[in-house]
Short mmCIF file of C-alpha atoms in Angstrom, two decimals:
data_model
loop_
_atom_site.label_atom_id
_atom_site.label_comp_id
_atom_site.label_asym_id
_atom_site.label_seq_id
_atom_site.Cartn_x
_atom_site.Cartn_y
_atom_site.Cartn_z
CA UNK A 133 4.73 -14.20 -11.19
CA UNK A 134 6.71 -15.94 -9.08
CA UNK A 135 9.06 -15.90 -5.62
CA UNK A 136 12.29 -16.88 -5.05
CA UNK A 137 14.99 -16.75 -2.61
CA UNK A 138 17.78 -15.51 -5.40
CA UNK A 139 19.27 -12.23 -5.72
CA UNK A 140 16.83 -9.70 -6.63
CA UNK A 141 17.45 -6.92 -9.55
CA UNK A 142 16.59 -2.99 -8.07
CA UNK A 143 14.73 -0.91 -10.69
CA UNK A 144 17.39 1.75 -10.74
CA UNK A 145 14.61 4.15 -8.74
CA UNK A 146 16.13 5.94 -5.85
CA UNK A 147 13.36 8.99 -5.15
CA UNK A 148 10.23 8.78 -4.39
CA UNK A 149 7.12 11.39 -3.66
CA UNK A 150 4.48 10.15 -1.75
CA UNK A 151 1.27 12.10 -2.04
CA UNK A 152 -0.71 11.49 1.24
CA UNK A 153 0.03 11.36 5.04
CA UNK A 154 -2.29 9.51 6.16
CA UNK A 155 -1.95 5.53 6.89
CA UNK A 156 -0.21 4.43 3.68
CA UNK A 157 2.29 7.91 3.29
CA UNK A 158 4.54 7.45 6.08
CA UNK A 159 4.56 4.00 5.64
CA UNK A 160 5.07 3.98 2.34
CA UNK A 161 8.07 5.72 2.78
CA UNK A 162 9.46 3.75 5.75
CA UNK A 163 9.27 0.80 3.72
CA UNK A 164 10.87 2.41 0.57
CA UNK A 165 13.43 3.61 2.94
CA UNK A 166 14.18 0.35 4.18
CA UNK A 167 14.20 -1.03 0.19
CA UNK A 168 16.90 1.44 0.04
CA UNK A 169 14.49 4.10 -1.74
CA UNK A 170 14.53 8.06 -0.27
CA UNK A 171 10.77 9.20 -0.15
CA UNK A 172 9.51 12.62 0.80
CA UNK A 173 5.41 12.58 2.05
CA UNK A 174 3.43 15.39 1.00
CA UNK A 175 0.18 16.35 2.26
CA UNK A 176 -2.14 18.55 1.60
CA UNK A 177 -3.16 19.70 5.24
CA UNK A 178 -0.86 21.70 7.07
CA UNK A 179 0.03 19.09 10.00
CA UNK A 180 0.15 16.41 11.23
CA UNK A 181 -3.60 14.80 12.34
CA UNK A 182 -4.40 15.65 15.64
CA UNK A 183 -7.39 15.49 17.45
CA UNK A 184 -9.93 12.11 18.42
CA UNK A 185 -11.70 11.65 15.51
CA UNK A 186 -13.36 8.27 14.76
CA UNK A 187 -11.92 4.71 16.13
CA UNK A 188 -10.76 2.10 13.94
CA UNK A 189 -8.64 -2.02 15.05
CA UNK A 190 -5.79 -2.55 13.55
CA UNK A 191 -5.79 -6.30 12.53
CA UNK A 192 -2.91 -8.90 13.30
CA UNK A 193 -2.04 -9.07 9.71
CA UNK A 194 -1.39 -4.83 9.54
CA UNK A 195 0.82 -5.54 12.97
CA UNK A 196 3.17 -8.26 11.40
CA UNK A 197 3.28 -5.74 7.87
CA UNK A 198 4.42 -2.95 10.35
CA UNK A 199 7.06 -5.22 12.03
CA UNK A 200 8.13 -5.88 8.65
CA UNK A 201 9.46 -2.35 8.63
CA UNK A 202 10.14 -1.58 12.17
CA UNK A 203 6.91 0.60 13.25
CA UNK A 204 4.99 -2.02 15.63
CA UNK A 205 6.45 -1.13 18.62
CA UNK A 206 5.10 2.48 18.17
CA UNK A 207 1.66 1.63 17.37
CA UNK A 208 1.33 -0.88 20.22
CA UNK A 209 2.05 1.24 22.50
CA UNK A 210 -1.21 3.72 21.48
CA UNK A 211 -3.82 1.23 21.35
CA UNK A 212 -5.81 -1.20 22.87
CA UNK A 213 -5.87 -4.74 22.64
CA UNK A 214 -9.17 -5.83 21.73
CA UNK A 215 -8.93 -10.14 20.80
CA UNK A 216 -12.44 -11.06 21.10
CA UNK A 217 -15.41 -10.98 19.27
CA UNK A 218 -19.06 -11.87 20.16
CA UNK A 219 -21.94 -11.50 17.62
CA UNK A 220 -25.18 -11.10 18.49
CA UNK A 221 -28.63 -10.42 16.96
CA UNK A 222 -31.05 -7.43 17.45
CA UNK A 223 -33.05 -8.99 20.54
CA UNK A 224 -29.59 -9.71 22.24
CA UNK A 225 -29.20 -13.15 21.92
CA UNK A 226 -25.99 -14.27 21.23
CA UNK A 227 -25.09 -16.10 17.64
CA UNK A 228 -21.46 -16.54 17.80
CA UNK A 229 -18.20 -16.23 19.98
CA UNK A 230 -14.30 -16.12 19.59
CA UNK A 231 -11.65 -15.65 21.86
CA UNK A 232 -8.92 -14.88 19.34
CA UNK A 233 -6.00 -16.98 17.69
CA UNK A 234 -3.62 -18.05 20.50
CA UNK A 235 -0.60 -17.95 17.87
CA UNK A 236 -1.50 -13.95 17.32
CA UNK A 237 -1.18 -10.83 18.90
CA UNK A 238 -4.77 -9.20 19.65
CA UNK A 239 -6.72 -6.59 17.19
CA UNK A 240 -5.68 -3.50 18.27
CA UNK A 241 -8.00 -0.74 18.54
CA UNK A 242 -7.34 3.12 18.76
CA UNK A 243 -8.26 6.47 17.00
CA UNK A 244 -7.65 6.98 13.52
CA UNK A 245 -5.80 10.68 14.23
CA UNK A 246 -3.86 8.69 17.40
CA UNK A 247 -2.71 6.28 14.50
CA UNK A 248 -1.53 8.65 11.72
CA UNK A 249 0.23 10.72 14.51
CA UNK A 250 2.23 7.53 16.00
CA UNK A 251 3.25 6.74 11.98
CA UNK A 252 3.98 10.20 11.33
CA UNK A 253 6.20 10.46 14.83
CA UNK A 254 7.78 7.29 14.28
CA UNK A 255 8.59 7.74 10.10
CA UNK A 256 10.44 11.39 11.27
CA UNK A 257 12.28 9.93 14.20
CA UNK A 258 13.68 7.53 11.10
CA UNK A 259 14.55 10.29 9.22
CA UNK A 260 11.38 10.90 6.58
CA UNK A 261 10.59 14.01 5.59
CA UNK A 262 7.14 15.27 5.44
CA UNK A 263 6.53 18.30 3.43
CA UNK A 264 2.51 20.18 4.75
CA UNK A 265 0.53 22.29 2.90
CA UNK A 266 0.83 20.44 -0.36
CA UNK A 267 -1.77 19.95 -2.02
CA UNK A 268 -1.14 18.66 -5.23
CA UNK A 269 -2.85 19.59 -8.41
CA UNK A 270 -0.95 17.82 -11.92
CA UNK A 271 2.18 15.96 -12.46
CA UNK A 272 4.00 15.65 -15.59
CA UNK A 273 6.56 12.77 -16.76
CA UNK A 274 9.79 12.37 -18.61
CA UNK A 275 11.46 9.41 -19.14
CA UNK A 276 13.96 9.98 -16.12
CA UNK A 277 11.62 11.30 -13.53
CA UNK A 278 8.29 12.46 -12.18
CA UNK A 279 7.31 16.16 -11.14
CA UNK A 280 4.47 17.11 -8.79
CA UNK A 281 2.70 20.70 -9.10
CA UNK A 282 1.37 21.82 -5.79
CA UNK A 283 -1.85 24.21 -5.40
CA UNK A 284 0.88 26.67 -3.32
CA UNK A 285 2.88 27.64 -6.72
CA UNK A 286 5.67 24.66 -5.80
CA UNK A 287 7.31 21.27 -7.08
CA UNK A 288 9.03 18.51 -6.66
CA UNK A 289 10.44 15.79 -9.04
CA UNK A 290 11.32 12.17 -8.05
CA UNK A 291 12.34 8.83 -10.01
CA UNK A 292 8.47 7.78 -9.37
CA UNK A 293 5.41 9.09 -7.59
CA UNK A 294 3.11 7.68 -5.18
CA UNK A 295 -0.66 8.14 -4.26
CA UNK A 296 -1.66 7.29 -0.65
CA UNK A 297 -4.31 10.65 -0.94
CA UNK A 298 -6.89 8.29 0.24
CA UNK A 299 -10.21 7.36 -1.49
CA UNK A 300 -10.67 10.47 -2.95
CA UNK A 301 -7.03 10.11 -4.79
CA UNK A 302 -6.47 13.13 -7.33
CA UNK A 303 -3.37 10.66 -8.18
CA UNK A 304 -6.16 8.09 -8.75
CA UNK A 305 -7.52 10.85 -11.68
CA UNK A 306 -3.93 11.60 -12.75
CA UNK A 307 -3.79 8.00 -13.77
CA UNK A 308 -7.10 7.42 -15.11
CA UNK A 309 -9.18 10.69 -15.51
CA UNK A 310 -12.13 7.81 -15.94
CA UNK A 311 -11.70 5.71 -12.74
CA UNK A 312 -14.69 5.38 -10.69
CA UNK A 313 -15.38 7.23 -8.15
CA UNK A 314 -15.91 5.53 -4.37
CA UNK A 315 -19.25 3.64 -4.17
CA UNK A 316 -21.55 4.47 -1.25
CA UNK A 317 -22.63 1.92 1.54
CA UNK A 318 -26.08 3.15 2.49
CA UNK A 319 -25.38 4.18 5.57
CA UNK A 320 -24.04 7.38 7.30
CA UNK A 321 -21.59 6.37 9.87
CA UNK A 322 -21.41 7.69 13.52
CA UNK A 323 -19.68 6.75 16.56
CA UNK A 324 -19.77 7.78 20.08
CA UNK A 325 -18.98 7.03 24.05
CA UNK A 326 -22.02 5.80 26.48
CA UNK A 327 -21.85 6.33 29.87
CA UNK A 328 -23.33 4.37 33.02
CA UNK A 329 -25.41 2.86 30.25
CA UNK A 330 -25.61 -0.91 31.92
CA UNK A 331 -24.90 -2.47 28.95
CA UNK A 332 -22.12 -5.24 29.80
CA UNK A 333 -19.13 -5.66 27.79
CA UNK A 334 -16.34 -7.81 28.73
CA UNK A 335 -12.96 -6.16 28.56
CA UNK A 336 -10.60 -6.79 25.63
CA UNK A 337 -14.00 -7.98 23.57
CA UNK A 338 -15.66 -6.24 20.29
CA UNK A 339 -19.54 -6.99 20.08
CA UNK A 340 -21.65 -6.76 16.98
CA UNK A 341 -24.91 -6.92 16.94
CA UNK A 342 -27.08 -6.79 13.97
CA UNK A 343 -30.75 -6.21 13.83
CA UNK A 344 -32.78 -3.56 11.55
CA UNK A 345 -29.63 -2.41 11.58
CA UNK A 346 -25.90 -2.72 13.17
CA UNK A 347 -24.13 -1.38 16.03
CA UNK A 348 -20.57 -2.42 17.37
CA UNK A 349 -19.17 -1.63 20.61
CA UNK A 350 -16.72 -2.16 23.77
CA UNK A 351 -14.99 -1.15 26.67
CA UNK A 352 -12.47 1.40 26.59
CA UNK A 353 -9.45 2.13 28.41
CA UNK A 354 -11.42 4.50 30.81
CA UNK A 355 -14.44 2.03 31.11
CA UNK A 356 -17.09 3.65 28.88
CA UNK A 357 -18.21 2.09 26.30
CA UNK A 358 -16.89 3.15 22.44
CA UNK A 359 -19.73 2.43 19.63
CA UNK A 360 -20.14 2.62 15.99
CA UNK A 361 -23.29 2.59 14.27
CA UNK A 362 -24.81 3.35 11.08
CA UNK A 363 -27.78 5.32 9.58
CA UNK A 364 -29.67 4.17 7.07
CA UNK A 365 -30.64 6.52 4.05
CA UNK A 366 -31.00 6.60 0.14
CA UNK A 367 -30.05 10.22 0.13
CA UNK A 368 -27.07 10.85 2.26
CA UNK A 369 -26.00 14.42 2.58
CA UNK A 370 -23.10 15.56 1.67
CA UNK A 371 -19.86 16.72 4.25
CA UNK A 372 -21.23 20.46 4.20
CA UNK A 373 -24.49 19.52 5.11
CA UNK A 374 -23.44 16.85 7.55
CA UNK A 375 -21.38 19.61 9.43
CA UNK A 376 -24.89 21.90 9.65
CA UNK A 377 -26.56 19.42 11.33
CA UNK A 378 -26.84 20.16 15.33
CA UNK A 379 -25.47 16.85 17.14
CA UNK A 380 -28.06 16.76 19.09
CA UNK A 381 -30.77 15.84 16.09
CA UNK A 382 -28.43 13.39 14.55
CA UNK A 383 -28.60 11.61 18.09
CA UNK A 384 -32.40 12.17 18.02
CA UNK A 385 -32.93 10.51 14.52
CA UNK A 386 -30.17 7.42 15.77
CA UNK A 387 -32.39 6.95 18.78
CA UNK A 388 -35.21 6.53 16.47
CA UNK A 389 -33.57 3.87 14.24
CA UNK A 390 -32.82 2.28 17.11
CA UNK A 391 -35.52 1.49 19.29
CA UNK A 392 -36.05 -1.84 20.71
CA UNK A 393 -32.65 -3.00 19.33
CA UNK A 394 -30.42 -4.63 22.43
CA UNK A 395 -28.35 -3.05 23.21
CA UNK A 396 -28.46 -0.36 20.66
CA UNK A 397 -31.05 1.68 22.34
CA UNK A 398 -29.73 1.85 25.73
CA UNK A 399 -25.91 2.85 24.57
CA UNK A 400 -27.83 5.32 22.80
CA UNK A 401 -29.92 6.71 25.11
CA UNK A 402 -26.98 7.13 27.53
CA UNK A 403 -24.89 9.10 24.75
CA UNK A 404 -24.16 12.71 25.14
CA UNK A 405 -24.53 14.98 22.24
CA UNK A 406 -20.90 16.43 22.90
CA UNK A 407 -19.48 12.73 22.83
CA UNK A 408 -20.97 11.67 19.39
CA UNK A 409 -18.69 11.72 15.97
CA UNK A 410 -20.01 11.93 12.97
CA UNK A 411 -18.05 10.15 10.46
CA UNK A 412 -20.15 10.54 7.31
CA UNK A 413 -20.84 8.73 4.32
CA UNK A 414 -19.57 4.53 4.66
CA UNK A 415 -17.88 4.13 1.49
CA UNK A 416 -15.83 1.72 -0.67
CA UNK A 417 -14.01 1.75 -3.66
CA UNK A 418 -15.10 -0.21 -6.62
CA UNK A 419 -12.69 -2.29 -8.71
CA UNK A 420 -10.04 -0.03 -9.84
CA UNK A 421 -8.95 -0.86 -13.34
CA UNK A 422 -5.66 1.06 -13.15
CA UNK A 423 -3.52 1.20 -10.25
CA UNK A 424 -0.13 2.97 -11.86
CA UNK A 425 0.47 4.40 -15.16
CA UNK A 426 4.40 5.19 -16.14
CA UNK A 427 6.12 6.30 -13.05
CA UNK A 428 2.90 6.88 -11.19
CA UNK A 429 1.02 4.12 -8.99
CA UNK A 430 -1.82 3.84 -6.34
CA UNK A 431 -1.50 2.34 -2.64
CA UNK A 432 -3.59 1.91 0.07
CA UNK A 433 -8.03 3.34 0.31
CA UNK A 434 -6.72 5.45 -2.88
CA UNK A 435 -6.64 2.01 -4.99
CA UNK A 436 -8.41 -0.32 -2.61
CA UNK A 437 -10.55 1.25 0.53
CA UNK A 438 -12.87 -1.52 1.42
CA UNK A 439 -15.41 0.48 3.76
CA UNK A 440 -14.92 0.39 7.63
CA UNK A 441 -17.17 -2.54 7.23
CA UNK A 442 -14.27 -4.74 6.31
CA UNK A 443 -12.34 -4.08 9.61
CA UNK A 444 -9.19 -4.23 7.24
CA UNK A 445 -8.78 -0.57 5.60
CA UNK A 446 -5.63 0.37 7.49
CA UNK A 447 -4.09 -3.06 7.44
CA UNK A 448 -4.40 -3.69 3.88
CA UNK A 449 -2.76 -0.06 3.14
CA UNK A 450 -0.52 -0.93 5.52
CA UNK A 451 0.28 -4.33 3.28
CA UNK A 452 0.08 -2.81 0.09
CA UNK A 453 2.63 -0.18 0.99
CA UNK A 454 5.36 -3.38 2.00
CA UNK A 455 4.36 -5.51 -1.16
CA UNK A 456 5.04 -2.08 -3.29
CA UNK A 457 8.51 -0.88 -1.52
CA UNK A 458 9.17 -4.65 -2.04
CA UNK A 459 8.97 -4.92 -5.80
CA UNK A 460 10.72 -1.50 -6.26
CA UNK A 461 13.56 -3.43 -4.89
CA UNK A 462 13.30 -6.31 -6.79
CA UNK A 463 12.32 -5.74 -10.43
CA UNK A 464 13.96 -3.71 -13.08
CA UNK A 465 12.00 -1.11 -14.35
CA UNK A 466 9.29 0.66 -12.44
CA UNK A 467 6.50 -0.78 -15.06
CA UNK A 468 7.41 -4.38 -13.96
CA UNK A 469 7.75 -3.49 -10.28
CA UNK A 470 4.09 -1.69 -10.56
CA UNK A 471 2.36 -4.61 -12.62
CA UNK A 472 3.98 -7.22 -9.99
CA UNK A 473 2.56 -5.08 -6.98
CA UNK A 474 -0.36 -5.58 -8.06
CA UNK A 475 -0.61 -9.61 -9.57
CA UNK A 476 0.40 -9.70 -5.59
CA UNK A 477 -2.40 -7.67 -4.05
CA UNK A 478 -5.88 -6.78 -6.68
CA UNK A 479 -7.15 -10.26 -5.29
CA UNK A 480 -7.13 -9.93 -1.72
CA UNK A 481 -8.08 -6.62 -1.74
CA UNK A 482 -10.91 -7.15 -3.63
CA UNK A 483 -12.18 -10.23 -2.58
CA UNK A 484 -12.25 -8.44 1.32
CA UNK A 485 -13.77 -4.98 -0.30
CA UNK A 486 -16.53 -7.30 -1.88
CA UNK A 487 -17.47 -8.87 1.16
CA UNK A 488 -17.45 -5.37 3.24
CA UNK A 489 -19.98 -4.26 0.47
CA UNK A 490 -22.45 -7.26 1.47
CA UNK A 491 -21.98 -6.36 5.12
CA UNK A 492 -23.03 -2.93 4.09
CA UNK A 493 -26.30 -3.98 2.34
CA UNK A 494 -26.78 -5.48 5.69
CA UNK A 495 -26.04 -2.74 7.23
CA UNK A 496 -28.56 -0.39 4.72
CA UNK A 497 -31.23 -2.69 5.73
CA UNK A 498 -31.37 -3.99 2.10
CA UNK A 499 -30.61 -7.47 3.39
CA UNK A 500 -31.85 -8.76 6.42
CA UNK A 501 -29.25 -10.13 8.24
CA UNK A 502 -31.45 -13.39 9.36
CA UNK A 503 -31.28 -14.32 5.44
CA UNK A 504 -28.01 -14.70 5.38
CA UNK A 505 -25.47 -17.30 6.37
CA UNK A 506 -22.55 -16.00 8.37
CA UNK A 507 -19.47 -17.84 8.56
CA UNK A 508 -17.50 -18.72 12.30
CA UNK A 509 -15.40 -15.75 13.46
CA UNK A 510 -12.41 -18.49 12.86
CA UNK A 511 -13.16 -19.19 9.25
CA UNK A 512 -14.11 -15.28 8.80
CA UNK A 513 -10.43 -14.24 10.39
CA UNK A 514 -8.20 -16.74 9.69
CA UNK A 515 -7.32 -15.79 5.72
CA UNK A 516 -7.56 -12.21 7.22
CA UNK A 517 -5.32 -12.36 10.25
CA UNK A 518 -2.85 -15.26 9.07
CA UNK A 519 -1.79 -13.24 5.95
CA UNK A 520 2.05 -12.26 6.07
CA UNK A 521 5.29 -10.92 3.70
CA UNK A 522 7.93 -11.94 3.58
CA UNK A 523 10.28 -9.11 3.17
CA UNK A 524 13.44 -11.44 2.44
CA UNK A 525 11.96 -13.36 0.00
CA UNK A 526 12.68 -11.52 -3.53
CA UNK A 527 9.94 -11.16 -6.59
CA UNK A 528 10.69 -12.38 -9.58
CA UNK A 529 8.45 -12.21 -12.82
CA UNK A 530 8.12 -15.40 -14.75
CA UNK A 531 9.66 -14.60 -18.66
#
């Protein structure tokens, strides 16, 4: 495959269905929009997210992807610019230090609901259409089009149909009833907001510091300080048994865990019950052999969800979702446009997924994290952060 700056051919498709409004749905469909492709986003809830729900930074390369299409500006103005990084160990001493690319705009961190609600806001206010309640079941193809079955008795047809139902994608099982399934971490995930806990963050600055185990954390817009932090266990429950648990003796058993870490303990320990989230099961997806069969294809965690490890989930479905609108617009037939998509994106995604999953062996305690060798921040973020698409270039495939 190849780029050029030529006249591109369009693949004839001019619907689309999106199946998933999370990250990758509405921008999905703001990209296909601006590719000159009309995309309705159905999701299986019946609104829009709402609510606090668990944090997650939004990296420099997901802010130029969303430029790309016009969205920036809206999710700038929810979240918080976070451009440092320190790393530390378990005993508090500190290993290594960034300040952030000068040439970039800062990480941006923010909830995940505060994120799909500023896509969701912004993708309407352009004219998308978002369709609730749809949760969909089976889709059948002709050669012409695409129909989706919905669990409510309705359906919808479109030249092609996209997944962006996250990592556990029923389009994923449309495609290949025998792709895997996503991997778990080894950890249970958990975040939370300490108050008057002494610990001292700098503002605009993400910490990490590993020990037994790993715990992030910084200052929020209100001055407390927002943490993440994971649980080891072999035997992770599953959501329904999650829920049952009081907060209180989730709290107990992190406290535990934590002991003697710095500053793990103390952010802990100064944690109310009421303020902890508990995110669940850290998980990733494994390669995925087939991301689109006919006039179906994958995008975003429901082809490539590299575990909140990564720090790149939403800007790599944020990527994926440009790339994709991108060869729809370029390349004749929807099989070409589908196998280009993803020449241009199986490698980074799984080369970043990979290394999430060795941070979460880390993070498992099934690696101690003074065995390994940690690249600088800069050589860590650079391949990350520097990535861009160029929207006016046009994809060609080589004969």
């Amino acid at each position: 495959m190849n780029i050029h700056d030529g006249q591109g051919v369009s693949t004839g498709v001019r619907t689309a269905l999106v199946i998933g409004g999370g990250v990758a749905g509405p921008v999905m469909a703001l990209a296909l929009r601006k590719a000159g492709i009309t995309a309705t986003v159905h999701e299986a809830y019946p609104a829009a997210a709402d609510g606090v729900g668990a944090w997650l930074a939004l990296a420099p390369n997901g802010l130029a992807a969303l430029r790309t299409i016009g969205a920036d500006k809206a999710v700038e103005a929810i979240g918080q610019p976070v451009p440092g990084v320190v790393m530390a160990d378990g005993a508090g001493h500190r290993t290594a230090g960034f300040g952030g690319f000068t040439e970039l705009p800062a990480s941006l961190a923010m909830p995940r609901a505060a994120l799909f609600r500023a896509l969701t806001d912004h993708a309407v206010a352009e004219g998308v259409h978002f369709a609730y309640g749809k949760r969909l079941v089976s889709a059948e193809e002709t050669p012409d089009g695409v129909t989706a079955h919905f669990a409510d008795g309705t359906s919808a047809t479109a030249d092609i149909l996209i997944g962006a139902d996250g990592i556990r994608s029923t389009v994923r099982t449309l495609i290949d009833p025998q792709a895997p399934e996503p991997e778990y971490g080894g950890v249970l995930s958990f975040g939370g907001h300490a108050t008057d806990s002494g610990v001292e963050a700098e503002p605009g600055t993400m910490y990490f510091a590993f020990g037994r185990t790993f715990i992030g954390y910084w200052q929020g817009p209100d001055g407390q300080l927002i943490w993440f932090a994971g649980l080891p266990t072999d035997t992770p429950p599953g959501p329904a048994e999650l829920a049952q648990v009081p907060a209180a003796e989730w709290l107990a058993k992190l406290r535990e865990v934590y002991a003697g870490h710095v500053p793990g303990e103390r952010l802990l320990r100064h944690t109310d019950p009421e303020r902890l989230i508990v995110v669940g099961r850290m998980e990733r997806m494994p390669s995925v052999p087939h991301w689109h069969r006919g006039r179906m294809v994958l995008v975003g965690d429901s082809a490539h969800a590299p575990s909140s490890s990564s720090g790149q989930g939403a800007s790599l479905a944020i990527e994926s979702a440009v790339e994709l609108a991108r060869c729809l617009r370029d390349l004749p037939t929807p099989t070409e446009a589908f196998a280009a998509y993803v020449g241009l994106r199986r490698l980074r995604v799984e080369a970043i997924g990979q290394n999430a999953a060795a941070a979460n062996k880390i993070k498992a305690g099934k690696t101690e994290a003074a065995a390994v060798t940690f690249p600088t921040p800069e050589e860590m973020f650079r391949p990350l952060y520097f990535h861009r698409i160029d929207w006016e270039q046009r994809v060609t495939v080589n004969a």
